[in-house]
Coordinates of C-alpha atoms in Angstrom, one line a residue:
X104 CA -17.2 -12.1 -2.2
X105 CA -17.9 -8.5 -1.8
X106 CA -20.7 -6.6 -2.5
X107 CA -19.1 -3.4 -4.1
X108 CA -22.8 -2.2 -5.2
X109 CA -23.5 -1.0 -1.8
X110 CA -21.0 1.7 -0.2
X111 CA -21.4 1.9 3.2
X112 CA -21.6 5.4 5.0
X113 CA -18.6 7.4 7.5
X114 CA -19.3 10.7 9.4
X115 CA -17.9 13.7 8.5
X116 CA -14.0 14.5 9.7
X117 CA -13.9 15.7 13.3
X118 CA -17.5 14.5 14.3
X119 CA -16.0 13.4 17.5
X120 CA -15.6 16.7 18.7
X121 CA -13.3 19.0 20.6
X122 CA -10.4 16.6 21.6
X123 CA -10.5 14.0 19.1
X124 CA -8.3 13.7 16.2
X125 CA -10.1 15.8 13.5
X126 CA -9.4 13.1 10.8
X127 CA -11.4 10.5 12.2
X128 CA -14.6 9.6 10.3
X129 CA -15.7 6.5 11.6
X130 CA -15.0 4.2 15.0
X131 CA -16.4 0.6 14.9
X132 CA -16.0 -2.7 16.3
X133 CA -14.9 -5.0 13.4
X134 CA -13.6 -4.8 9.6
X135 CA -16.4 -6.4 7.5
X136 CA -14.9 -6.7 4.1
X137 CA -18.0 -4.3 2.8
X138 CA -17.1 -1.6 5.0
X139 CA -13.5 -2.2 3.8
X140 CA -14.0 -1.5 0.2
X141 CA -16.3 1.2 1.1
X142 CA -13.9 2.7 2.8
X143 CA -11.4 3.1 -0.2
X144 CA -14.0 4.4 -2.2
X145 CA -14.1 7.1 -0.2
X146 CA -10.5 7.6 0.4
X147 CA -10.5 6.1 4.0
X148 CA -8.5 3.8 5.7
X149 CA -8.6 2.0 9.4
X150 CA -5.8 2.6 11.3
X151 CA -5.5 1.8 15.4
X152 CA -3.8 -0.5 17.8
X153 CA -5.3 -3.4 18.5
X154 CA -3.0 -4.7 21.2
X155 CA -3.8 -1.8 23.5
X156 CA -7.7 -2.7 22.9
X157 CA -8.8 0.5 20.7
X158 CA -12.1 -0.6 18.4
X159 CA -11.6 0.2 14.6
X160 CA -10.7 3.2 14.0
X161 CA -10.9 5.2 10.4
X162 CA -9.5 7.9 9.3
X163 CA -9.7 10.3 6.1
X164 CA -6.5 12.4 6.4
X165 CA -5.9 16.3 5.7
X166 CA -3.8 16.7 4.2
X167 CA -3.2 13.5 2.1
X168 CA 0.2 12.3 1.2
X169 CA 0.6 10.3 -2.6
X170 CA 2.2 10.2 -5.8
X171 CA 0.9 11.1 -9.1
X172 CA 2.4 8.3 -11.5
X173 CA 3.8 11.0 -14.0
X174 CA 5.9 12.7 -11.1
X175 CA 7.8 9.5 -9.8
X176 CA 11.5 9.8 -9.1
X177 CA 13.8 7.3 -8.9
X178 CA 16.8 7.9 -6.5
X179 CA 19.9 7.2 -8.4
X180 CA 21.3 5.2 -5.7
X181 CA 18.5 2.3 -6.0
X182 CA 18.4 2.9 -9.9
X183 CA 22.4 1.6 -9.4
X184 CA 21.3 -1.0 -6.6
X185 CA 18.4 -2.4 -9.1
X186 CA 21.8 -3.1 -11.6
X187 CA 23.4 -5.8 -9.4
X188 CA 20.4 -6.4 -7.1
X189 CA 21.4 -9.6 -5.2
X190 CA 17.2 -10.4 -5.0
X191 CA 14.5 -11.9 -7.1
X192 CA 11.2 -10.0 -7.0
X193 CA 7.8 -11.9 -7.3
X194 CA 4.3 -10.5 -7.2
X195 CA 0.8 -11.9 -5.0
X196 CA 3.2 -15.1 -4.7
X197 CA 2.9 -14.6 -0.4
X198 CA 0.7 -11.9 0.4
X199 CA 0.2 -14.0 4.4
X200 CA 4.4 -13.9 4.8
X201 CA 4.3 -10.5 3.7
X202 CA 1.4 -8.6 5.9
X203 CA 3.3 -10.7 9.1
X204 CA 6.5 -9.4 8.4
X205 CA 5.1 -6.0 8.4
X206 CA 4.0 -6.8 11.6
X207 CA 6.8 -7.6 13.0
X208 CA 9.1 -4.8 11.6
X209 CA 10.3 -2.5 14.8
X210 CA 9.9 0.8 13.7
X211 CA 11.9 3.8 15.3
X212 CA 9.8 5.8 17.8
X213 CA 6.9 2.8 17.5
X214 CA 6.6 0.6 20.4
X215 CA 4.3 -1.6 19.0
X216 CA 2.4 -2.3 15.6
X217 CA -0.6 -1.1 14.6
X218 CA -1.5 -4.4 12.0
X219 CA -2.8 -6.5 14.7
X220 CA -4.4 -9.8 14.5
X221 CA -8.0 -8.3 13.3
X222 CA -6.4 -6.1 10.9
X223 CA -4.6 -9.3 9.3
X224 CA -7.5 -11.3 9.4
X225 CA -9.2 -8.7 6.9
X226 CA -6.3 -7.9 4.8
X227 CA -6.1 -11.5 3.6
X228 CA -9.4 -11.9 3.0
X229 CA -9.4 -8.9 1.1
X230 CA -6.6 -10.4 -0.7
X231 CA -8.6 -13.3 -1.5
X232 CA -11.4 -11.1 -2.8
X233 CA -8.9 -9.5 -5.3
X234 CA -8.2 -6.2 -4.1
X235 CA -5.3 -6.4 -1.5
X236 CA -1.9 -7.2 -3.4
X237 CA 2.1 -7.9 -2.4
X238 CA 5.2 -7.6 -3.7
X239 CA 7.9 -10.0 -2.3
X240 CA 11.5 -10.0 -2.4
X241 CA 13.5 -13.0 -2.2
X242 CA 17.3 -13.8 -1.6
X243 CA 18.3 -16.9 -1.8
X244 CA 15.0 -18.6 -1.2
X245 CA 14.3 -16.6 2.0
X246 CA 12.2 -13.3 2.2
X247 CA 13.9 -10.4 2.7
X248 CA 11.7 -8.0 2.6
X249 CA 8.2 -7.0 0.8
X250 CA 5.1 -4.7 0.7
X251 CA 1.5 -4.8 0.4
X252 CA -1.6 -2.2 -0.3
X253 CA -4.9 -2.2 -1.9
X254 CA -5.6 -1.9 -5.7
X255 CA -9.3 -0.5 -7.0
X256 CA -8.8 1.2 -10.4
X257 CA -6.3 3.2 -11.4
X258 CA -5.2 3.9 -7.8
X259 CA -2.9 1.8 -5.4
X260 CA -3.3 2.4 -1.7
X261 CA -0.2 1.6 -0.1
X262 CA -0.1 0.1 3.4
X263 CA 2.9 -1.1 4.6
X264 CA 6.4 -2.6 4.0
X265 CA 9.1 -4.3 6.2
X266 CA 13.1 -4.7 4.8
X267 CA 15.1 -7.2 6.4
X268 CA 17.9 -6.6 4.3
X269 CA 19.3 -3.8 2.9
X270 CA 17.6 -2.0 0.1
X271 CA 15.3 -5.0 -0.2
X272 CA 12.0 -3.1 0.2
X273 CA 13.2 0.2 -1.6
X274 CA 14.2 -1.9 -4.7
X275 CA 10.7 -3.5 -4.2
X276 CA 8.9 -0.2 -3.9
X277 CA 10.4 1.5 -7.6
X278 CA 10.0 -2.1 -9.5
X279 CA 6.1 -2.1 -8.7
X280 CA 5.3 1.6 -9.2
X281 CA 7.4 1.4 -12.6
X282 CA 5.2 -1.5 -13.4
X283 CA 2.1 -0.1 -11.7
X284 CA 2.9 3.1 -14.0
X285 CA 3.4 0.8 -17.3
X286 CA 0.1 -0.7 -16.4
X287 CA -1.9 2.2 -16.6
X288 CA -2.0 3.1 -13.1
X289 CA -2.2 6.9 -12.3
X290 CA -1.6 7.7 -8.4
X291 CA 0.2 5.6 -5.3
X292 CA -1.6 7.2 -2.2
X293 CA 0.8 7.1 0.9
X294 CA -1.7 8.3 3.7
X295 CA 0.4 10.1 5.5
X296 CA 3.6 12.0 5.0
X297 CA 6.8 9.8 5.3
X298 CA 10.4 10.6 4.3
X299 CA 10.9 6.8 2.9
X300 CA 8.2 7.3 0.1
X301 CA 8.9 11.4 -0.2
X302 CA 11.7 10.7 -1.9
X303 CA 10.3 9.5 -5.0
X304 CA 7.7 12.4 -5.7
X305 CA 5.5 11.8 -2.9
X306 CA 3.5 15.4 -1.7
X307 CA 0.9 16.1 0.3
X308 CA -2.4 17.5 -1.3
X309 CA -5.3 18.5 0.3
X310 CA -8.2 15.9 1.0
X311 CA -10.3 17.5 -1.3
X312 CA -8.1 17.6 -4.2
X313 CA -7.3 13.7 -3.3
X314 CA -10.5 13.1 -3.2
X315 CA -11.2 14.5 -6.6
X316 CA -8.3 12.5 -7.9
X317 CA -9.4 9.3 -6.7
X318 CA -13.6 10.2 -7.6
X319 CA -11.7 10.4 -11.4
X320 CA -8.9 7.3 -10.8
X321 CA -10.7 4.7 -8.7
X322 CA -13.4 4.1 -11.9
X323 CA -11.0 4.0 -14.6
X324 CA -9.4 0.0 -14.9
X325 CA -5.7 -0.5 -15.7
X326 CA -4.8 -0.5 -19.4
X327 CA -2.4 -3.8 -18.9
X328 CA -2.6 -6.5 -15.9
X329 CA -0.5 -5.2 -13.2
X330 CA 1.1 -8.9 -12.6
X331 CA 1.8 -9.4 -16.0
X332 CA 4.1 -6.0 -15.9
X333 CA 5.6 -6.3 -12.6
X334 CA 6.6 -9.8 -13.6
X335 CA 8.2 -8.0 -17.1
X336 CA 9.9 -5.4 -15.3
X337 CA 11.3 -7.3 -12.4
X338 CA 12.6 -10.7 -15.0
X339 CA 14.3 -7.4 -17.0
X340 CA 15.9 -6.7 -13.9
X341 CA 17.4 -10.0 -12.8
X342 CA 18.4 -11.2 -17.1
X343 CA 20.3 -7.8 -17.3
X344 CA 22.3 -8.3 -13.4
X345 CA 23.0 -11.7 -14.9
X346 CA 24.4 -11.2 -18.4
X347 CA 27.2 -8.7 -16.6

């Protein structure tokens, strides 16, 4: 269980000084699951690479990269993939599968990964304490690709996503926000500015208007359970691919 009546305290962005990334708020040596949550409720995350020994690091980025629900585009090329997708899409069915084959995605210009085995370790207990999620995409009884993040109100924090097959996570990625959108749910934060989630509305905002969004999202509850949709919107998906 975790106490979500306490929030746990960060410093203020650059208190490391001269030198330091300016968007760090916080260095420590472990990820208790209370400093976890509290770290969402404050729109922070820890990000840092365990294999070459760094402690926890967390970060509270400027500016901050996310989608407003209301301004989501869907690419028409994966709109027309989605019509014959080849996959079946399931929902929290393998969150462990999923957050290791982030891991092991290779990632252009990434010699490593930064989801180490401490970073794992607390993502799957936070799943077990309801607030981390997945979205997995199955061919043929195999995965083929999937994506996880963190849940709390109306606001999904997305973490990470690995394809092993074409279009497998993209297709992923517009099912759940469609359903996270049907839901209730009113902004997808994406960190940090990547072309892969840019193209479907993502923007970059400043940390204080982020932070304003999320004091106003992270309280308000989904209208409709998020499974319960994605399961709607992804069994539309795979009846209407199989009655052509």
């Amino acid at each position: 269980m975790v106490d979500t009546t306490r929030i746990l305290g960060f410093n203020e962005p650059g208190f490391l000084g001269a030198g330091f990334n300016k968007d760090i708020v916080g260095v420590t040596n472990g990820i208790s699951q209370e400093r976890l949550y509290s770290a969402y409720m404050q729109g922070i995350f820890p990000w840092f690479n365990e294999d070459d020994g760094e402690p926890v690091v967390w970060y509270s980025p400027n500016p901050r990269f996310c989608l407003p629900m209301e301004e989501l585009h869907v690419p028409s090329s994966v709109d027309k993939f989605l019509k014959h997708t080849p996959f079946s899409y399931t929902f929290d069915k393998d969150f462990s599968a999923v957050i290791h084959g982030c891991r092991a995605m290779s990632r252009a210009g990434q010699g490593g990964t930064w989801i180490g085995e401490k970073m794992i370790r607390a993502y799957e207990e936070f799943h077990e304490n309801g607030f981390a999620h997945s979205v997995e995409v199955w061919h043929e009884g195999w995965l083929a690709g999937g994506l996880y993040g963190v849940l709390i109100g109306s606001v999904f924090m997305g973490e990470s996503m690995f394809t092993l097959e074409s279009n497998s996570s993209k297709s992923a990625f517009v099912l759940f926000a469609r359903a996270f959108a049907a839901s209730g749910g009113k902004l997808i934060d994406s960190q940090v500015y990547t072309q892969n989630i840019a193209r479907y509305g993502a923007r970059n905002i400043s940390r204080d208007a982020f932070l304003r969004l999320e004091g106003e999202y992270l309280s308000l509850p989904l209208e409709k359970s998020l499974s319960a949709e994605f399961e709607r919107v992804a069994n539309a998906v795979v009846m209407r691919r199989n009655s052509l």
